[in-house]
Short mmCIF file of C-alpha atoms and ligand atoms in Angstrom, two decimals:
data_model
loop_
_atom_site.label_atom_id
_atom_site.label_comp_id
_atom_site.label_asym_id
_atom_site.label_seq_id
_atom_site.Cartn_x
_atom_site.Cartn_y
_atom_site.Cartn_z
CA UNK T 1 0.00 0.00 0.00
CA UNK T 2 1.30 3.41 -0.88
CA UNK T 3 1.14 6.14 1.66
CA UNK T 4 1.39 9.78 0.71
CA UNK T 5 4.92 11.07 1.15
CA UNK T 6 5.52 14.38 2.90
CA UNK T 7 9.01 15.87 2.61
CA UNK T 8 10.43 18.47 4.97
CA UNK T 9 13.02 20.72 3.34
CA UNK T 10 14.94 23.65 4.76
CA UNK T 11 18.32 25.00 5.71
CA UNK T 12 20.29 23.38 8.56
CA UNK T 13 19.13 24.30 12.07
CA UNK T 14 15.71 25.68 11.15
CA UNK T 15 14.13 22.84 13.13
CA UNK T 16 13.46 20.08 10.57
CA UNK T 17 14.35 17.27 12.96
CA UNK T 18 12.30 18.87 15.73
CA UNK T 19 9.30 19.11 13.40
CA UNK T 20 9.87 15.55 12.20
CA UNK T 21 9.80 14.27 15.79
CA UNK T 22 6.74 16.37 16.58
CA UNK T 23 4.79 15.04 13.56
CA UNK T 24 5.84 11.44 14.13
CA UNK T 25 5.02 11.80 17.82
CA UNK T 26 8.29 10.27 18.95
CA UNK T 27 11.89 11.34 19.23
CA UNK T 28 13.35 9.49 16.27
CA UNK T 29 15.52 12.23 14.81
CA UNK T 30 18.38 13.77 16.71
CA UNK T 31 17.93 17.47 17.28
CA UNK T 32 21.16 19.39 17.07
CA UNK T 33 22.05 22.76 18.48
CA UNK T 34 24.69 23.24 15.85
CA UNK T 35 24.08 22.52 12.16
CA UNK T 36 25.41 19.14 11.21
CA UNK T 37 24.66 15.77 9.77
CA UNK T 38 21.61 13.95 10.96
CA UNK T 39 22.71 10.33 11.15
CA UNK T 40 19.51 8.91 12.45
CA UNK T 41 16.04 8.03 11.37
CA UNK T 42 14.83 10.36 8.68
CA UNK T 43 11.90 8.37 7.42
CA UNK T 44 8.87 7.40 9.50
CA UNK T 45 5.11 7.07 9.40
CA UNK T 46 2.86 9.65 10.97
CA UNK T 47 -0.91 9.84 11.33
CA UNK T 48 -3.36 12.72 11.41
CA UNK T 49 -7.15 12.56 11.39
CA UNK T 50 -7.10 8.85 10.51
CA UNK T 51 -4.79 9.36 7.53
CA UNK T 52 -1.39 7.70 7.64
CA UNK T 53 1.43 9.22 5.66
CA UNK T 54 5.17 8.87 5.44
CA UNK T 55 7.38 11.70 6.50
CA UNK T 56 10.91 12.30 5.29
CA UNK T 57 13.47 14.73 6.64
CA UNK T 58 15.47 15.61 3.54
CA UNK T 59 18.00 17.35 5.77
CA UNK T 60 19.05 13.94 6.98
CA UNK T 61 19.08 12.52 3.48
CA UNK T 62 21.44 15.10 2.05
CA UNK T 63 24.62 15.46 4.08
CA UNK T 64 24.58 18.90 5.65
CA UNK T 65 28.01 19.89 4.46
CA UNK T 66 28.58 23.35 5.86
CA UNK T 67 30.82 24.40 3.00
CA UNK T 68 28.30 23.77 0.26
CA UNK T 69 24.97 24.90 1.61
CA UNK T 70 23.57 25.90 -1.75
CA UNK T 71 24.18 22.50 -3.35
CA UNK T 72 22.75 20.81 -0.28
CA UNK T 73 19.49 22.74 -0.13
CA UNK T 74 19.10 22.46 -3.89
CA UNK T 75 19.44 18.67 -3.65
CA UNK T 76 16.84 18.59 -0.87
CA UNK T 77 14.36 20.58 -2.91
CA UNK T 78 14.95 18.43 -6.00
CA UNK T 79 14.36 15.20 -4.09
CA UNK T 80 11.22 16.62 -2.56
CA UNK T 81 9.90 17.82 -5.91
CA UNK T 82 10.66 14.50 -7.53
CA UNK T 83 9.47 12.10 -4.88
CA UNK T 84 7.07 13.73 -2.44
CA UNK T 85 3.33 14.31 -2.66
CA UNK T 86 3.44 17.32 -0.38
CA UNK T 87 6.40 19.52 0.51
CA UNK T 88 6.84 21.40 3.78
CA UNK T 89 9.41 24.15 3.39
CA UNK T 90 10.63 25.10 6.85
CA UNK T 91 12.20 28.45 7.67
CA UNK T 92 13.35 30.12 10.89
CA UNK T 93 11.73 33.34 12.12
CA UNK T 94 14.73 34.08 14.37
CA UNK T 95 17.05 34.28 11.38
CA UNK T 96 14.58 35.79 8.93
CA UNK T 97 14.78 35.18 5.18
CA UNK T 98 18.28 33.90 4.38
CA UNK T 99 19.94 33.40 0.96
CA UNK T 100 19.53 29.63 1.40
CA UNK T 101 15.79 30.15 1.80
CA UNK T 102 15.69 32.17 -1.42
CA UNK T 103 17.53 29.35 -3.16
CA UNK T 104 15.02 26.74 -2.03
CA UNK T 105 12.06 29.01 -2.75
CA UNK T 106 13.24 29.63 -6.28
CA UNK T 107 13.17 25.89 -6.98
CA UNK T 108 9.95 25.19 -5.11
CA UNK T 109 8.05 27.93 -6.93
CA UNK T 110 8.30 25.68 -10.00
CA UNK T 111 7.01 22.64 -8.11
CA UNK T 112 3.91 20.88 -9.36
CA UNK T 113 3.45 19.44 -5.88
CA UNK T 114 1.70 21.40 -3.12
CA UNK T 115 4.22 23.38 -1.07
CA UNK T 116 3.52 24.70 2.43
CA UNK T 117 5.80 27.40 3.70
CA UNK T 118 6.14 27.03 7.47
CA UNK T 119 7.91 29.59 9.63
CA UNK T 120 9.34 27.86 12.69
CA UNK T 121 10.35 29.09 16.15
CA UNK T 122 7.28 31.32 16.38
CA UNK T 123 7.12 30.76 20.12
CA UNK T 124 5.58 34.16 20.95
CA UNK T 125 2.93 36.51 19.55
CA UNK T 126 5.52 39.10 18.61
CA UNK T 127 7.36 36.60 16.44
CA UNK T 128 4.08 35.83 14.70
CA UNK T 129 4.16 39.37 13.31
CA UNK T 130 7.72 38.90 12.12
CA UNK T 131 6.67 35.85 10.12
CA UNK T 132 5.01 38.10 7.50
CA UNK T 133 8.50 38.77 6.13
CA UNK T 134 8.35 35.32 4.55
CA UNK T 135 5.59 36.38 2.14
CA UNK T 136 8.50 37.67 0.11
CA UNK T 137 9.52 34.12 -0.79
CA UNK T 138 6.58 33.96 -3.18
CA UNK T 139 5.15 30.72 -1.87
CA UNK T 140 1.87 31.98 -0.48
CA UNK T 141 0.92 32.39 3.16
CA UNK T 142 3.68 31.65 5.64
CA UNK T 143 2.34 29.32 8.37
CA UNK T 144 3.75 30.28 11.74
CA UNK T 145 4.59 27.25 13.87
CA UNK T 146 6.63 26.26 16.88
CA UNK T 147 7.96 22.76 16.35
CA UNK T 148 9.36 22.87 19.86
CA UNK T 149 6.14 23.86 21.64
CA UNK T 150 3.60 22.51 19.17
CA UNK T 151 1.89 25.77 18.22
CA UNK T 152 0.32 25.81 14.76
CA UNK T 153 1.10 22.16 14.10
CA UNK T 154 -2.52 20.99 14.02
CA UNK T 155 -3.50 23.60 11.44
CA UNK T 156 -0.49 22.74 9.30
CA UNK T 157 -1.33 19.03 9.46
CA UNK T 158 -4.94 19.74 8.42
CA UNK T 159 -3.68 21.49 5.31
CA UNK T 160 -1.08 18.83 4.51
CA UNK T 161 -3.59 15.98 4.73
CA UNK T 162 -6.16 17.90 2.66
CA UNK T 163 -3.57 18.29 -0.10
CA UNK T 164 -2.90 14.56 -0.55
CA UNK T 165 -3.71 13.16 -3.97
CA UNK T 166 -6.98 11.25 -3.83
CA UNK T 167 -5.74 8.14 -5.59
CA UNK T 168 -2.52 7.75 -3.62
CA UNK T 169 -3.72 4.67 -1.75
CA UNK T 170 -5.00 2.80 -4.81
CA UNK T 171 -3.15 0.06 -6.63
CA UNK T 172 -4.68 -0.80 -9.97
CA UNK T 173 -3.56 -4.32 -10.81
CA UNK T 174 -4.26 -7.30 -8.54
CA UNK T 175 -0.91 -9.02 -8.67
CA UNK T 176 2.18 -9.84 -6.70
CA UNK T 177 4.36 -6.75 -6.58
CA UNK T 178 8.08 -7.25 -6.79
CA UNK T 179 10.55 -4.48 -6.10
CA UNK T 180 14.14 -4.78 -7.21
CA UNK T 181 16.13 -2.52 -4.95
CA UNK T 182 19.79 -1.79 -4.40
CA UNK T 183 22.52 0.78 -4.61
CA UNK T 184 23.15 2.58 -7.89
CA UNK T 185 25.04 0.51 -10.46
CA UNK T 186 24.51 -2.92 -8.90
CA UNK T 187 22.59 -3.93 -12.03
CA UNK T 188 18.93 -3.32 -11.22
CA UNK T 189 18.12 -2.07 -14.70
CA UNK T 190 19.97 -4.94 -16.33
CA UNK T 191 18.11 -7.47 -14.21
CA UNK T 192 14.79 -5.85 -14.97
CA UNK T 193 15.55 -5.84 -18.68
CA UNK T 194 16.64 -9.46 -18.50
CA UNK T 195 13.44 -10.48 -16.76
CA UNK T 196 11.32 -8.62 -19.27
CA UNK T 197 13.35 -9.79 -22.24
CA UNK T 198 13.22 -13.46 -21.37
CA UNK T 199 9.53 -13.49 -20.71
CA UNK T 200 7.77 -13.24 -24.04
CA UNK T 201 4.36 -12.54 -22.51
CA UNK T 202 2.70 -9.18 -22.80
CA UNK T 203 4.50 -6.37 -21.07
CA UNK T 204 2.88 -3.05 -20.58
CA UNK T 205 3.33 0.02 -18.51
CA UNK T 206 0.88 0.83 -15.78
CA UNK T 207 0.88 4.59 -15.46
CA UNK T 208 -0.77 6.71 -12.86
CA UNK T 209 -0.71 4.36 -9.89
CA UNK T 210 1.36 6.66 -7.78
CA UNK T 211 2.53 10.08 -8.82
CA UNK T 212 4.87 9.55 -11.78
CA UNK T 213 6.13 6.05 -11.00
CA UNK T 214 5.63 3.55 -13.79
CA UNK T 215 5.28 -0.09 -12.91
CA UNK T 216 5.70 -2.86 -15.41
CA UNK T 217 3.12 -5.60 -15.57
CA UNK T 218 4.35 -8.93 -16.92
CA UNK T 219 3.10 -12.46 -16.89
CA UNK T 220 4.94 -15.44 -15.51
CA UNK T 221 3.43 -18.89 -16.02
CA UNK T 222 0.02 -17.33 -16.44
CA UNK T 223 0.24 -15.19 -13.31
CA UNK T 224 0.48 -11.41 -13.51
CA UNK T 225 3.49 -9.90 -11.79
CA UNK T 226 4.18 -6.25 -11.26
CA UNK T 227 7.77 -5.09 -11.32
CA UNK T 228 8.12 -1.88 -9.40
CA UNK T 229 10.56 0.38 -11.13
CA UNK T 230 13.18 1.57 -8.70
CA UNK T 231 15.95 2.27 -11.17
CA UNK T 232 13.84 4.79 -13.01
CA UNK T 233 14.75 3.25 -16.35
CA UNK T 234 11.19 3.34 -17.65
CA UNK T 235 10.72 7.01 -16.97
CA UNK T 236 11.75 8.11 -20.41
CA UNK T 237 12.51 11.73 -20.99
CA UNK T 238 13.20 12.48 -17.38
CA UNK T 239 16.46 13.40 -15.81
CA UNK T 240 17.26 10.50 -13.54
CA UNK T 241 20.96 10.81 -12.91
CA UNK T 242 20.61 13.16 -9.96
CA UNK T 243 17.75 11.29 -8.41
CA UNK T 244 19.41 7.88 -8.77
CA UNK T 245 21.98 9.08 -6.28
CA UNK T 246 19.21 9.09 -3.73
CA UNK T 247 18.50 5.45 -4.36
CA UNK T 248 17.74 4.86 -0.71
CA UNK T 249 14.65 7.01 -0.96
CA UNK T 250 13.61 5.36 -4.20
CA UNK T 251 14.10 1.96 -2.57
CA UNK T 252 12.07 2.94 0.48
CA UNK T 253 9.09 3.86 -1.66
CA UNK T 254 9.29 0.60 -3.57
CA UNK T 255 9.68 -1.49 -0.41
CA UNK T 256 6.51 0.06 1.00
CA UNK T 257 4.49 -0.96 -2.03
CA UNK T 258 5.99 -4.38 -2.65
CA UNK T 259 4.89 -7.86 -1.61
CA UNK T 260 8.33 -9.25 -2.38
CA UNK T 261 11.57 -7.28 -2.25
CA UNK T 262 14.64 -8.39 -4.14
CA UNK T 263 17.77 -6.75 -2.78
CA UNK T 264 20.45 -6.78 -5.44
CA UNK T 265 24.08 -6.72 -4.34
CA UNK T 266 27.19 -6.33 -6.47
CA UNK T 267 29.23 -9.50 -5.89
CA UNK T 268 32.42 -7.79 -6.96
CA UNK T 269 32.08 -5.30 -4.12
CA UNK T 270 30.51 -7.47 -1.44
CA UNK T 271 28.03 -6.17 1.10
CA UNK T 272 28.49 -2.46 1.67
CA UNK T 273 27.13 -0.23 4.42
CA UNK T 274 24.53 1.13 2.03
CA UNK T 275 23.35 -2.40 1.19
CA UNK T 276 22.94 -3.04 4.90
CA UNK T 277 21.07 0.23 5.28
CA UNK T 278 18.58 -0.71 2.56
CA UNK T 279 18.25 -4.23 4.03
CA UNK T 280 17.36 -2.64 7.34
CA UNK T 281 14.38 -0.94 5.76
CA UNK T 282 13.16 -4.16 4.16
CA UNK T 283 13.12 -6.13 7.43
N1 LIG A 301 12.85 28.42 20.02
C1 LIG A 301 12.67 27.38 19.22
N2 LIG A 301 13.71 26.57 18.90
C2 LIG A 301 13.49 25.51 18.09
C3 LIG A 301 12.18 25.23 17.58
N3 LIG A 301 12.29 24.13 16.79
C4 LIG A 301 13.59 23.75 16.83
N4 LIG A 301 14.32 24.57 17.61
C5 LIG A 301 15.76 24.47 17.92
O1 LIG A 301 16.53 24.71 16.75
C6 LIG A 301 17.74 23.94 16.79
C7 LIG A 301 17.87 23.14 15.50
O2 LIG A 301 16.81 22.21 15.44
P1 LIG A 301 16.90 20.91 14.51
O3 LIG A 301 15.56 20.27 14.58
O4 LIG A 301 18.09 20.06 14.80
O5 LIG A 301 17.11 21.61 13.07
P2 LIG A 301 17.44 20.91 11.65
O6 LIG A 301 18.90 21.08 11.41
O7 LIG A 301 16.64 21.70 10.65
O8 LIG A 301 17.02 19.49 11.72
C8 LIG A 301 17.65 23.09 18.05
O9 LIG A 301 18.37 23.73 19.06
C9 LIG A 301 16.17 23.08 18.36
O10 LIG A 301 15.90 22.88 19.72
C10 LIG A 301 11.09 26.09 17.95
O11 LIG A 301 9.93 25.91 17.57
N5 LIG A 301 11.39 27.15 18.77
MG1 LIG A 302 18.19 17.70 11.42
#
């Protein structure tokens, strides 16, 4: 079953991990007083008003290298725009609008996905007034919140849940779903092609199941099988190179939807830390 995916993007230290923990209802992400790498859980399920969704802290996904903030926030925004159903862009009222915020906003203004601009650390009424500065980012109404104290979170969640695509929970074909997952370059695409090439039965694309993912339906000994595309090879005409680097996220989405997960490992390299990381999400 596919759950809607909500991505939190924002500069280091704006409070992404704090918001993540608040929305998930548990302390899964490590909150840091100084900007740095989040090495912990950055992907978890949350629930609001009976709707379950998956939350991702893109700050944890993209290493928060202090020396290349622009590249980092750009990567976050690109992942969110490519993979998420709803994007929460978090900013910090104490710092005001920073160049990094402008950078993210510039990308997100082109997003086809709903974007909610949240202004964090609005712990007092006076700061609520300061949040109007963020109108300048051109992403609509800034939503003042305090991830630390919980203010404004309920209203934000109402809006997020209302923005979910209606068909996100539907799967169209009744069949066993197989996901081939693994690090980049282990041979996922080659295996998929081999499977499809050897089986002479009808192969067709099943568009529109979830956002822009395209699954392949094939038949094996009379039974329909759905191969969930994690390598992105069937998304013709789309730039996949950048996204493929974030194969962990791609794998996570596929694992969620699959009945059977095939973890592909490169025998010439043995089991790497990233293989183990992906395996951890399957189990
Ligand atoms: N005053 C205040 N501080 C906050 C709030 N949310 C987060 N912080 C603090 O901001 C710092 C960075 O938070 P963190 O969640 O690690 O930011 P991240 O780098 O975006 O994940 C920590 O010291 C948090 O305690 C808030 O609503 N109000
Ligand atoms: Mg963090």
